[in-house]
Amino acid sequence: MNKPQVPDFLKNIRVVLARPSHPGNIGSAARAMKTMGLTRLYLVEPKVFPSEEANVLASGAVDVLEHATVVGSLTEALSDVTVACALTSRRRELTTPLSTPRETAPELIARARDGEQVALVFGNETFGLSIEEVEMCNRLVTVPGNPDYFSLNLAMAVQVMTYELFSHTGVDVNYLKAEGEAASMAEVEGMCGHLDNTLEAIGYYERRNSERLMRRMRALFNRAGVLREEIDILRGFFKQVQRVADGSLPPRDKQGE
Amino acid sequence: MNKPQVPDFLKNIRVVLARPSHPGNIGSAARAMKTMGLTRLYLVEPKVFPSEEANVLASGAVDVLEHATVVGSLTEALSDVTVACALTSRRRELTTPLSTPRETAPELIARARDGEQVALVFGNETFGLSIEEVEMCNRLVTVPGNPDYFSLNLAMAVQVMTYELFSHTGVDVNYLKAEGEAASMAEVEGMCGHLDNTLEAIGYYERRNSERLMRRMRALFNRAGVLREEIDILRGFFKQVQRVADGSLPPRDKQGE
């Protein structure tokens, strides 16, 4: 299976960092974005930018930093945006709708797919977003978490939000799955019959309820989702047991004599 | 609305870091865990631990580090565990089922709730998990992301996985929502009638299709989900417009003369 493509419409979703203080966080945020297919970073009055520290922490995402747009105000960063989400974990006395990343993501993805510009707005590391900044946004987004320790680092918040968006793009991880053909019901049933004969042949059933035992074994194999290759290994094993049992094969310590 | 409690069964889910190299990552992982209500950290042969750097990066989650269990092997960290998830982003030639955090989370939460011990196993920053380590686990978990830049930092992977688990606990963010009573259909309709009268009174409809206009306005208010308080503000506004229009109020520049 081929590697899937990152959908092109993700370019319509930007990450806006309002007044970030620590250059390292800018770099980590860029890396987090790129791992989730986002590339457009806006920096509102960054304290230090560009910087070596940001480049180091961006790792392979230095291109995101190089193409970042530095602006003087949040208004500027949002001028062509239709939906701006303020990431906040504080209780705000605003009637702007508050939702989780998971609740918001489908709408954001749909709008970006339609060509609208969407912004994810993150505040300063220490002070968060000011009330004025929040009021410029038309959505409040809160990452659910421990109510007694809500100390999500800036880049971590970017990671969670962009992960959530990416998970709604439909790009899956199937290309990483090992190939393996699932066995059919008939193949599993045939193997179970073989096991049943084998248990019978070696005298395992004596005084045991063979039907109940086989029911348990069948349930186990069905639960596991047996692969064809595994059926082959198991049947080979049963065959060998039967050979040993009926004496058609010399016991191991006499082999090669 | 009161702050919800972190569910007690989250103590049955542990994070295992296998051979972590950088003390800073141990600290950041502890912080990430605690933001999502997890507290049990296992460290398999950490290069440096404890350390000042880990403590600094753990921020308010130093307690997680203080209670961390340091072990000499992954086997030890998993001895009482029933489900161990290997976090990996590489294609593995193993028939262990591979899924995303979102697909796996409900099962992990259900098992933890039932009292089973669940482990999330993360590999070394540079080398990831070895094949032997992966084979000790009975689930493979891959965070979906940019197939061309899958460079999720260790602590970021911990953050995403634990966020995903937390999001399935049912602990919501409603306690952060501002209170506001939604207006009923009748209240919205009453306000729209008031708007209709007002537009009529000030001669706005002349040559315009009043029905079509009111349909648009009604759609706008319904889409917004109007609150009671907003209805009051709007009706107050319409009332004032009507007063100005019928001359029952002196124009503003003559007030107070």
Short mmCIF file of C-alpha atoms in Angstrom, two decimals:
data_model
loop_
_atom_site.label_atom_id
_atom_site.label_comp_id
_atom_site.label_asym_id
_atom_site.label_seq_id
_atom_site.Cartn_x
_atom_site.Cartn_y
_atom_site.Cartn_z
CA MET A 1 0.00 0.00 0.00
CA ASN A 2 1.33 3.44 -0.96
CA LYS A 3 1.94 6.29 1.41
CA PRO A 4 -1.06 8.61 1.34
CA GLN A 5 -0.77 12.31 0.42
CA VAL A 6 -1.27 15.16 2.85
CA PRO A 7 -4.45 16.90 1.62
CA ASP A 8 -3.75 20.17 -0.14
CA PHE A 9 -6.51 22.07 1.67
CA LEU A 10 -4.55 21.96 4.94
CA LYS A 11 -2.72 25.03 3.59
CA ASN A 12 -5.95 26.93 4.37
CA ILE A 13 -5.44 26.32 8.08
CA ARG A 14 -2.94 28.56 9.83
CA VAL A 15 -1.46 28.51 13.30
CA VAL A 16 -1.21 31.96 14.89
CA LEU A 17 1.04 32.44 17.91
CA ALA A 18 0.17 35.69 19.67
CA ARG A 19 3.14 37.36 21.38
CA PRO A 20 5.21 34.22 22.02
CA SER A 21 8.04 34.83 24.53
CA HIS A 22 10.28 31.78 24.12
CA PRO A 23 11.97 31.14 20.78
CA GLY A 24 12.14 27.42 21.61
CA ASN A 25 8.37 27.22 21.70
CA ILE A 26 8.13 28.75 18.23
CA GLY A 27 10.43 26.00 16.93
CA SER A 28 8.57 23.21 18.75
CA ALA A 29 5.25 24.56 17.48
CA ALA A 30 6.57 24.52 13.90
CA ARG A 31 7.66 20.91 14.30
CA ALA A 32 4.31 19.94 15.83
CA MET A 33 2.47 21.60 12.91
CA LYS A 34 4.51 19.88 10.27
CA THR A 35 4.04 16.43 11.81
CA MET A 36 0.32 17.03 11.25
CA GLY A 37 0.65 18.41 7.72
CA LEU A 38 0.25 22.12 8.51
CA THR A 39 2.72 24.64 7.12
CA ARG A 40 1.38 28.15 7.60
CA LEU A 41 2.63 29.86 10.75
CA TYR A 42 1.79 33.44 11.73
CA LEU A 43 3.68 35.15 14.52
CA VAL A 44 2.17 38.22 16.16
CA GLU A 45 4.90 40.36 17.72
CA PRO A 46 7.23 37.49 18.66
CA LYS A 47 9.73 38.55 21.31
CA VAL A 48 12.63 36.93 19.42
CA PHE A 49 12.42 35.81 15.79
CA PRO A 50 14.15 34.39 13.84
CA SER A 51 16.51 32.60 16.21
CA GLU A 52 18.93 29.74 16.35
CA GLU A 53 17.01 28.19 19.23
CA ALA A 54 13.78 28.06 17.24
CA ASN A 55 15.62 26.48 14.31
CA VAL A 56 17.16 23.79 16.52
CA LEU A 57 13.82 22.84 18.10
CA ALA A 58 12.03 22.91 14.75
CA SER A 59 14.28 20.05 13.70
CA GLY A 60 13.17 19.08 10.18
CA ALA A 61 10.50 21.79 10.14
CA VAL A 62 12.80 24.78 9.61
CA ASP A 63 10.97 25.42 6.32
CA VAL A 64 7.83 26.26 8.33
CA LEU A 65 9.85 28.90 10.22
CA GLU A 66 11.41 30.26 7.02
CA HIS A 67 7.97 30.80 5.50
CA ALA A 68 6.42 32.16 8.69
CA THR A 69 4.56 35.48 8.46
CA VAL A 70 5.46 38.00 11.15
CA VAL A 71 2.74 40.57 11.80
CA GLY A 72 2.24 43.47 14.19
CA SER A 73 -1.25 42.61 15.40
CA LEU A 74 -3.71 39.74 15.66
CA THR A 75 -6.15 41.70 13.46
CA GLU A 76 -3.59 41.54 10.68
CA ALA A 77 -3.07 37.79 11.12
CA LEU A 78 -6.83 37.24 10.85
CA SER A 79 -7.82 39.71 8.15
CA ASP A 80 -8.69 37.09 5.49
CA VAL A 81 -9.88 34.44 7.97
CA THR A 82 -13.50 33.33 8.33
CA VAL A 83 -13.19 31.13 11.40
CA ALA A 84 -10.68 31.92 14.13
CA CYS A 85 -10.46 29.59 17.12
CA ALA A 86 -9.08 30.99 20.35
CA LEU A 87 -7.36 28.16 22.25
CA THR A 88 -8.05 28.84 25.89
CA SER A 89 -8.48 26.84 29.06
CA ARG A 90 -9.82 29.60 31.22
CA ARG A 91 -13.43 30.18 31.98
CA ARG A 92 -14.41 33.21 29.90
CA GLU A 93 -17.49 35.32 30.42
CA LEU A 94 -18.20 35.41 26.71
CA THR A 95 -21.06 33.97 24.76
CA THR A 96 -18.73 32.85 21.95
CA PRO A 97 -19.38 29.10 21.63
CA LEU A 98 -16.88 26.94 23.54
CA SER A 99 -16.09 23.45 22.33
CA THR A 100 -13.37 20.81 22.33
CA PRO A 101 -10.92 20.26 19.47
CA ARG A 102 -12.84 17.09 18.55
CA GLU A 103 -16.16 18.90 18.36
CA THR A 104 -14.72 21.78 16.31
CA ALA A 105 -12.48 19.83 13.92
CA PRO A 106 -15.10 18.62 11.42
CA GLU A 107 -16.34 22.17 10.79
CA LEU A 108 -12.81 23.54 10.42
CA ILE A 109 -11.85 20.78 7.99
CA ALA A 110 -15.04 21.33 5.96
CA ARG A 111 -14.41 25.07 5.71
CA ALA A 112 -10.75 24.64 4.76
CA ARG A 113 -11.80 22.11 2.12
CA ASP A 114 -14.22 24.73 0.73
CA GLY A 115 -11.35 27.20 0.44
CA GLU A 116 -12.08 29.30 3.51
CA GLN A 117 -9.19 30.48 5.67
CA VAL A 118 -9.17 29.05 9.19
CA ALA A 119 -6.97 30.15 12.09
CA LEU A 120 -5.94 28.44 15.33
CA VAL A 121 -4.91 31.18 17.73
CA PHE A 122 -2.62 30.46 20.69
CA GLY A 123 -1.71 33.00 23.36
CA ASN A 124 1.45 33.90 25.17
CA GLU A 125 3.05 31.14 27.30
CA THR A 126 2.56 32.94 30.59
CA PHE A 127 -0.49 35.12 30.10
CA GLY A 128 -2.49 33.19 27.51
CA LEU A 129 -4.76 35.18 25.22
CA SER A 130 -5.91 38.61 26.35
CA ILE A 131 -9.63 39.32 26.44
CA GLU A 132 -9.21 41.57 23.37
CA GLU A 133 -7.50 38.77 21.48
CA VAL A 134 -10.20 36.28 22.42
CA GLU A 135 -12.90 38.72 21.29
CA MET A 136 -11.35 38.83 17.82
CA CYS A 137 -12.07 35.10 17.46
CA ASN A 138 -15.44 33.53 16.72
CA ARG A 139 -14.83 30.20 18.45
CA LEU A 140 -13.39 29.22 21.83
CA VAL A 141 -11.62 25.88 21.89
CA THR A 142 -10.56 24.10 25.08
CA VAL A 143 -8.50 20.92 25.14
CA PRO A 144 -10.11 18.60 27.71
CA GLY A 145 -7.76 17.55 30.46
CA ASN A 146 -7.09 17.22 34.17
CA PRO A 147 -9.19 19.96 35.78
CA ASP A 148 -6.70 20.16 38.64
CA TYR A 149 -3.56 20.51 36.54
CA PHE A 150 -4.22 22.15 33.28
CA SER A 151 -0.73 23.12 32.33
CA LEU A 152 -0.51 22.28 28.66
CA ASN A 153 2.66 23.75 27.23
CA LEU A 154 2.22 26.00 24.16
CA ALA A 155 3.74 23.56 21.65
CA MET A 156 1.83 20.67 23.26
CA ALA A 157 -1.43 22.54 22.73
CA VAL A 158 -0.46 23.09 19.08
CA GLN A 159 0.33 19.37 18.80
CA VAL A 160 -2.98 18.23 20.24
CA MET A 161 -5.07 20.66 18.17
CA THR A 162 -3.29 19.86 14.91
CA TYR A 163 -3.40 16.12 15.66
CA GLU A 164 -7.13 16.42 16.13
CA LEU A 165 -7.51 18.23 12.79
CA PHE A 166 -5.32 15.72 10.99
CA SER A 167 -7.32 12.83 12.39
CA HIS A 168 -10.37 14.20 10.55
CA THR A 169 -8.69 14.38 7.14
CA GLY A 170 -9.29 10.71 6.45
CA VAL A 171 -5.55 10.03 5.94
CA ASP A 172 -5.11 6.70 7.68
CA VAL A 173 -2.20 4.58 8.86
CA ASN A 174 -3.06 1.52 6.79
CA TYR A 175 0.12 1.86 4.73
CA LEU A 176 2.04 0.96 7.90
CA LYS A 177 0.16 -2.27 8.46
CA ALA A 178 1.92 -5.51 7.79
CA GLU A 179 0.22 -7.47 5.07
CA GLY A 180 -1.39 -10.70 6.09
CA GLU A 181 -4.36 -12.49 4.65
CA ALA A 182 -7.12 -13.20 7.11
CA ALA A 183 -8.28 -16.80 7.09
CA SER A 184 -11.87 -17.49 6.07
CA MET A 185 -14.41 -19.07 8.40
CA ALA A 186 -14.05 -22.36 6.50
CA GLU A 187 -10.28 -22.32 6.91
CA VAL A 188 -10.54 -21.69 10.65
CA GLU A 189 -13.19 -24.40 10.93
CA GLY A 190 -10.97 -26.85 8.99
CA MET A 191 -8.05 -26.12 11.28
CA CYS A 192 -10.26 -26.61 14.35
CA GLY A 193 -11.37 -29.98 12.96
CA HIS A 194 -7.73 -30.90 12.57
CA LEU A 195 -7.05 -29.88 16.17
CA ASP A 196 -10.05 -31.92 17.34
CA ASN A 197 -8.71 -35.06 15.54
CA THR A 198 -5.30 -34.45 16.99
CA LEU A 199 -6.52 -34.11 20.57
CA GLU A 200 -8.55 -37.28 20.05
CA ALA A 201 -5.56 -39.13 18.57
CA ILE A 202 -3.24 -38.38 21.47
CA GLY A 203 -5.84 -39.36 24.07
CA TYR A 204 -6.24 -35.86 25.50
CA TYR A 205 -10.03 -36.02 25.72
CA GLU A 206 -10.27 -38.94 28.10
CA ARG A 207 -12.86 -37.94 30.74
CA ARG A 208 -12.86 -34.37 29.34
CA ASN A 209 -15.82 -32.79 27.55
CA SER A 210 -14.49 -32.57 24.00
CA GLU A 211 -17.29 -30.34 22.72
CA ARG A 212 -16.83 -27.76 25.43
CA LEU A 213 -13.08 -27.75 24.93
CA MET A 214 -13.39 -27.25 21.21
CA ARG A 215 -15.90 -24.45 21.73
CA ARG A 216 -13.32 -22.63 23.86
CA MET A 217 -10.57 -23.19 21.31
CA ARG A 218 -12.79 -22.03 18.45
CA ALA A 219 -13.66 -18.87 20.43
CA LEU A 220 -9.99 -18.18 21.06
CA PHE A 221 -9.05 -18.46 17.37
CA ASN A 222 -12.02 -16.39 16.26
CA ARG A 223 -11.15 -13.70 18.76
CA ALA A 224 -7.56 -13.58 17.55
CA GLY A 225 -8.54 -13.16 13.89
CA VAL A 226 -6.32 -15.94 12.53
CA LEU A 227 -4.20 -15.32 9.42
CA ARG A 228 -3.78 -17.88 6.63
CA GLU A 229 -0.10 -18.27 7.39
CA GLU A 230 -0.89 -19.06 11.02
CA ILE A 231 -3.39 -21.74 9.93
CA ASP A 232 -0.57 -23.36 7.94
CA ILE A 233 1.78 -23.33 10.95
CA LEU A 234 -0.89 -24.80 13.24
CA ARG A 235 -1.91 -27.54 10.81
CA GLY A 236 1.75 -28.45 10.29
CA PHE A 237 2.11 -28.71 14.07
CA PHE A 238 -0.99 -30.95 14.40
CA LYS A 239 0.22 -33.18 11.55
CA GLN A 240 3.54 -33.66 13.25
CA VAL A 241 1.84 -34.48 16.58
CA GLN A 242 -0.26 -37.14 14.83
CA ARG A 243 2.81 -38.63 13.17
CA VAL A 244 4.54 -38.89 16.52
CA ALA A 245 1.38 -40.34 18.10
CA ASP A 246 0.81 -43.07 15.52
CA GLY A 247 4.47 -44.10 15.46
CA SER A 248 4.95 -43.23 11.78
CA LEU A 249 7.85 -41.03 12.90
CA PRO A 250 10.63 -42.20 15.19
CA PRO A 251 10.78 -40.29 18.51
CA ARG A 252 13.19 -37.36 18.37
CA ASP A 253 16.02 -39.01 20.36
CA LYS A 254 16.14 -41.84 17.83
CA GLN A 255 16.14 -39.62 14.75
CA GLY A 256 19.26 -39.78 12.63
CA GLU A 257 20.44 -43.01 14.25
CA MET B 1 -21.10 24.02 37.35
CA ASN B 2 -18.49 22.26 39.46
CA LYS B 3 -15.12 21.09 38.26
CA PRO B 4 -15.34 17.40 37.36
CA GLN B 5 -13.13 14.79 39.02
CA VAL B 6 -10.38 12.87 37.24
CA PRO B 7 -11.63 9.25 37.19
CA ASP B 8 -9.85 7.06 39.67
CA PHE B 9 -9.32 4.19 37.20
CA LEU B 10 -6.76 6.23 35.26
CA LYS B 11 -4.28 4.99 37.88
CA ASN B 12 -4.51 1.62 36.09
CA ILE B 13 -2.90 3.12 33.00
CA ARG B 14 0.87 3.53 33.10
CA VAL B 15 3.30 5.25 30.76
CA VAL B 16 6.49 3.26 30.19
CA LEU B 17 9.51 5.02 28.70
CA ALA B 18 12.00 2.46 27.42
CA ARG B 19 15.62 3.58 27.65
CA PRO B 20 15.02 7.35 27.44
CA SER B 21 18.22 9.31 26.70
CA HIS B 22 17.30 12.90 27.48
CA PRO B 23 16.30 13.84 31.02
CA GLY B 24 14.31 16.78 29.65
CA ASN B 25 12.00 14.40 27.80
CA ILE B 26 11.29 12.48 30.99
CA GLY B 27 10.19 15.73 32.62
CA SER B 28 8.08 16.82 29.66
CA ALA B 29 6.47 13.38 29.47
CA ALA B 30 5.56 13.59 33.17
CA ARG B 31 3.96 16.99 32.61
CA ALA B 32 2.07 15.73 29.56
CA MET B 33 0.75 12.73 31.55
CA LYS B 34 -0.43 14.81 34.45
CA THR B 35 -2.30 17.28 32.22
CA MET B 36 -4.31 14.24 31.11
CA GLY B 37 -4.84 12.79 34.56
CA LEU B 38 -2.22 10.01 34.43
CA THR B 39 0.25 9.62 37.27
CA ARG B 40 2.05 6.29 36.94
CA LEU B 41 5.39 6.52 35.14
CA TYR B 42 7.76 3.59 34.60
CA LEU B 43 11.30 4.19 33.40
CA VAL B 44 13.23 1.31 31.89
CA GLU B 45 16.97 1.91 32.20
CA PRO B 46 16.85 5.70 31.93
CA LYS B 47 20.23 7.16 30.99
CA VAL B 48 19.93 9.88 33.66
CA PHE B 49 17.41 9.83 36.47
CA PRO B 50 16.55 11.61 38.67
CA SER B 51 17.80 14.94 37.36
CA GLU B 52 17.35 18.64 37.82
CA GLU B 53 16.53 19.03 34.12
CA ALA B 54 13.65 16.56 34.32
CA ASN B 55 12.30 18.35 37.39
CA VAL B 56 12.42 21.75 35.67
CA LEU B 57 10.58 20.50 32.58
CA ALA B 58 8.03 18.58 34.64
CA SER B 59 6.94 21.95 36.02
CA GLY B 60 4.01 21.19 38.37
CA ALA B 61 4.27 17.46 37.70
CA VAL B 62 7.36 16.76 39.82
CA ASP B 63 5.18 14.44 41.93
CA VAL B 64 4.88 12.12 38.93
CA LEU B 65 8.68 11.94 38.74
CA GLU B 66 9.01 11.42 42.49
CA HIS B 67 6.68 8.42 42.32
CA ALA B 68 8.18 7.02 39.11
CA THR B 69 9.23 3.35 39.11
CA VAL B 70 12.68 2.68 37.70
CA VAL B 71 13.12 -0.86 36.38
CA GLY B 72 15.87 -2.79 34.64
CA SER B 73 13.83 -4.29 31.82
CA LEU B 74 10.62 -3.84 29.90
CA THR B 75 9.49 -7.30 31.06
CA GLU B 76 9.58 -6.02 34.61
CA ALA B 77 7.57 -2.91 33.73
CA LEU B 78 4.89 -5.08 32.11
CA SER B 79 4.72 -8.05 34.48
CA ASP B 80 1.24 -7.27 35.85
CA VAL B 81 -0.07 -5.68 32.65
CA THR B 82 -2.76 -7.25 30.44
CA VAL B 83 -2.63 -4.87 27.49
CA ALA B 84 0.63 -3.22 26.45
CA CYS B 85 0.57 -0.81 23.51
CA ALA B 86 3.81 -0.24 21.63
CA LEU B 87 3.79 3.28 20.23
CA THR B 88 5.53 3.05 16.89
CA SER B 89 5.41 4.85 13.57
CA ARG B 90 7.48 2.36 11.61
CA ARG B 91 6.14 -0.32 9.39
CA ARG B 92 6.61 -3.54 11.34
CA GLU B 93 6.48 -7.02 9.88
CA LEU B 94 4.41 -8.26 12.77
CA THR B 95 0.88 -9.53 12.86
CA THR B 96 0.21 -7.74 16.13
CA PRO B 97 -2.84 -5.56 15.40
CA LEU B 98 -1.95 -1.96 14.46
CA SER B 99 -4.39 0.82 15.18
CA THR B 100 -4.59 4.53 15.93
CA PRO B 101 -4.87 6.00 19.44
CA ARG B 102 -8.51 6.80 18.71
CA GLU B 103 -9.31 3.26 17.70
CA THR B 104 -7.51 1.77 20.70
CA ALA B 105 -8.61 4.19 23.42
CA PRO B 106 -12.11 2.81 24.13
CA GLU B 107 -10.74 -0.69 24.80
CA LEU B 108 -7.95 0.63 27.02
CA ILE B 109 -10.36 2.76 29.02
CA ALA B 110 -12.78 -0.17 29.40
CA ARG B 111 -10.02 -2.46 30.65
CA ALA B 112 -8.64 0.12 33.07
CA ARG B 113 -12.16 0.71 34.36
CA ASP B 114 -12.46 -3.04 34.96
CA GLY B 115 -9.28 -2.96 37.03
CA GLU B 116 -6.86 -4.37 34.46
CA GLN B 117 -3.40 -2.85 34.17
CA VAL B 118 -2.72 -1.11 30.86
CA ALA B 119 0.65 0.15 29.58
CA LEU B 120 1.58 2.69 26.93
CA VAL B 121 5.14 1.90 25.86
CA PHE B 122 7.35 4.52 24.23
CA GLY B 123 10.81 3.86 22.82
CA ASN B 124 14.11 5.67 22.91
CA GLU B 125 14.14 9.15 21.26
CA THR B 126 16.60 8.17 18.55
CA PHE B 127 16.06 4.47 17.99
CA GLY B 128 12.42 4.01 18.92
CA LEU B 129 11.38 0.62 20.25
CA SER B 130 13.52 -2.40 19.42
CA ILE B 131 11.90 -5.38 17.76
CA GLU B 132 12.23 -7.31 21.04
CA GLU B 133 10.47 -4.53 22.93
CA VAL B 134 7.67 -4.39 20.36
CA GLU B 135 7.20 -8.15 20.58
CA MET B 136 6.59 -7.87 24.32
CA CYS B 137 3.50 -5.76 23.56
CA ASN B 138 0.14 -7.04 22.35
CA ARG B 139 -0.94 -3.89 20.48
CA LEU B 140 0.81 -1.59 18.02
CA VAL B 141 -0.37 2.00 18.11
CA THR B 142 0.53 4.61 15.51
CA VAL B 143 -0.39 8.28 15.77
CA PRO B 144 -1.69 9.34 12.35
CA GLY B 145 0.25 12.23 10.85
CA ASN B 146 2.13 13.65 7.88
CA PRO B 147 3.51 10.58 6.08
CA ASP B 148 6.40 12.69 4.78
CA TYR B 149 7.48 14.13 8.11
CA PHE B 150 6.71 11.87 10.94
CA SER B 151 8.91 13.33 13.57
CA LEU B 152 6.77 13.36 16.67
CA ASN B 153 8.94 14.16 19.69
CA LEU B 154 8.77 11.63 22.58
CA ALA B 155 6.87 13.90 24.98
CA MET B 156 4.58 15.01 22.13
CA ALA B 157 3.68 11.38 21.46
CA VAL B 158 2.92 10.92 25.17
CA GLN B 159 0.76 14.06 25.04
CA VAL B 160 -1.25 12.93 22.03
CA MET B 161 -1.80 9.40 23.34
CA THR B 162 -2.80 10.52 26.82
CA TYR B 163 -5.04 13.27 25.39
CA GLU B 164 -6.77 10.64 23.31
CA LEU B 165 -7.33 8.45 26.37
CA PHE B 166 -8.57 11.34 28.46
CA SER B 167 -11.02 12.35 25.75
CA HIS B 168 -12.72 8.96 26.19
CA THR B 169 -13.21 9.30 29.96
CA GLY B 170 -16.32 11.40 29.55
CA VAL B 171 -14.87 14.27 31.58
CA ASP B 172 -16.05 17.29 29.63
CA VAL B 173 -15.22 21.00 29.54
CA ASN B 174 -18.72 22.21 30.34
CA TYR B 175 -17.61 23.68 33.65
CA LEU B 176 -15.63 26.24 31.64
CA LYS B 177 -18.63 27.39 29.66
CA ALA B 178 -20.12 30.77 30.40
CA GLU B 179 -23.66 30.52 31.62
CA GLY B 180 -26.32 31.94 29.36
CA GLU B 181 -29.91 30.95 28.90
CA ALA B 182 -30.86 30.12 25.35
CA ALA B 183 -33.97 31.91 24.14
CA SER B 184 -36.98 29.79 23.20
CA MET B 185 -38.44 29.72 19.69
CA ALA B 186 -41.32 31.89 20.89
CA GLU B 187 -38.94 34.49 22.31
CA VAL B 188 -36.94 34.64 19.08
CA GLU B 189 -40.16 34.87 17.09
CA GLY B 190 -41.43 37.68 19.34
CA MET B 191 -38.20 39.59 18.86
CA CYS B 192 -38.39 39.10 15.10
CA GLY B 193 -41.95 40.46 15.12
CA HIS B 194 -40.65 43.49 17.01
CA LEU B 195 -37.90 43.95 14.41
CA ASP B 196 -40.48 43.66 11.63
CA ASN B 197 -42.65 46.42 13.20
CA THR B 198 -39.61 48.58 13.68
CA LEU B 199 -38.43 48.26 10.08
CA GLU B 200 -41.97 49.07 8.98
CA ALA B 201 -42.17 52.08 11.31
CA ILE B 202 -38.99 53.69 10.03
CA GLY B 203 -39.95 53.18 6.39
CA TYR B 204 -37.17 50.73 5.64
CA TYR B 205 -39.37 48.32 3.63
CA GLU B 206 -40.37 50.79 0.90
CA ARG B 207 -39.97 48.90 -2.40
CA ARG B 208 -38.23 46.03 -0.52
CA ASN B 209 -39.70 42.56 -0.08
CA SER B 210 -40.41 42.55 3.66
CA GLU B 211 -41.12 38.84 3.86
CA ARG B 212 -37.86 37.85 2.21
CA LEU B 213 -35.92 40.25 4.43
CA MET B 214 -37.49 38.90 7.59
CA ARG B 215 -36.78 35.33 6.48
CA ARG B 216 -33.10 36.21 6.19
CA MET B 217 -33.05 37.91 9.59
CA ARG B 218 -34.86 35.00 11.23
CA ALA B 219 -32.35 32.56 9.70
CA LEU B 220 -29.45 34.64 11.02
CA PHE B 221 -30.82 34.70 14.58
CA ASN B 222 -31.65 31.01 14.55
CA ARG B 223 -28.16 30.19 13.30
CA ALA B 224 -26.57 32.24 16.06
CA GLY B 225 -28.54 30.54 18.81
CA VAL B 226 -29.76 33.73 20.52
CA LEU B 227 -29.55 34.07 24.28
CA ARG B 228 -32.31 35.61 26.42
CA GLU B 229 -30.10 38.49 27.42
CA GLU B 230 -29.41 39.27 23.77
CA ILE B 231 -33.16 39.30 23.04
CA ASP B 232 -33.55 41.93 25.77
CA ILE B 233 -30.80 44.10 24.27
CA LEU B 234 -32.27 43.84 20.78
CA ARG B 235 -35.83 44.62 21.88
CA GLY B 236 -34.55 47.59 23.88
CA PHE B 237 -32.80 48.81 20.75
CA PHE B 238 -35.95 48.42 18.57
CA LYS B 239 -38.07 50.22 21.17
CA GLN B 240 -35.70 53.15 21.18
CA VAL B 241 -35.69 53.30 17.35
CA GLN B 242 -39.50 53.42 17.38
CA ARG B 243 -39.51 56.19 19.97
CA VAL B 244 -37.14 58.25 17.84
CA ALA B 245 -39.21 57.49 14.73
CA ASP B 246 -42.57 58.54 16.20
CA GLY B 247 -41.15 61.68 17.80
CA SER B 248 -42.03 60.60 21.35
CA LEU B 249 -38.39 61.19 22.24
CA PRO B 250 -36.48 64.36 21.45
CA PRO B 251 -33.54 63.81 19.05
CA ARG B 252 -30.28 63.21 20.85
CA ASP B 253 -28.77 66.66 20.27
CA LYS B 254 -31.73 68.28 22.02
CA GLN B 255 -31.73 65.99 25.04
CA GLY B 256 -30.99 67.65 28.30
CA GLU B 257 -31.65 71.17 26.98
#
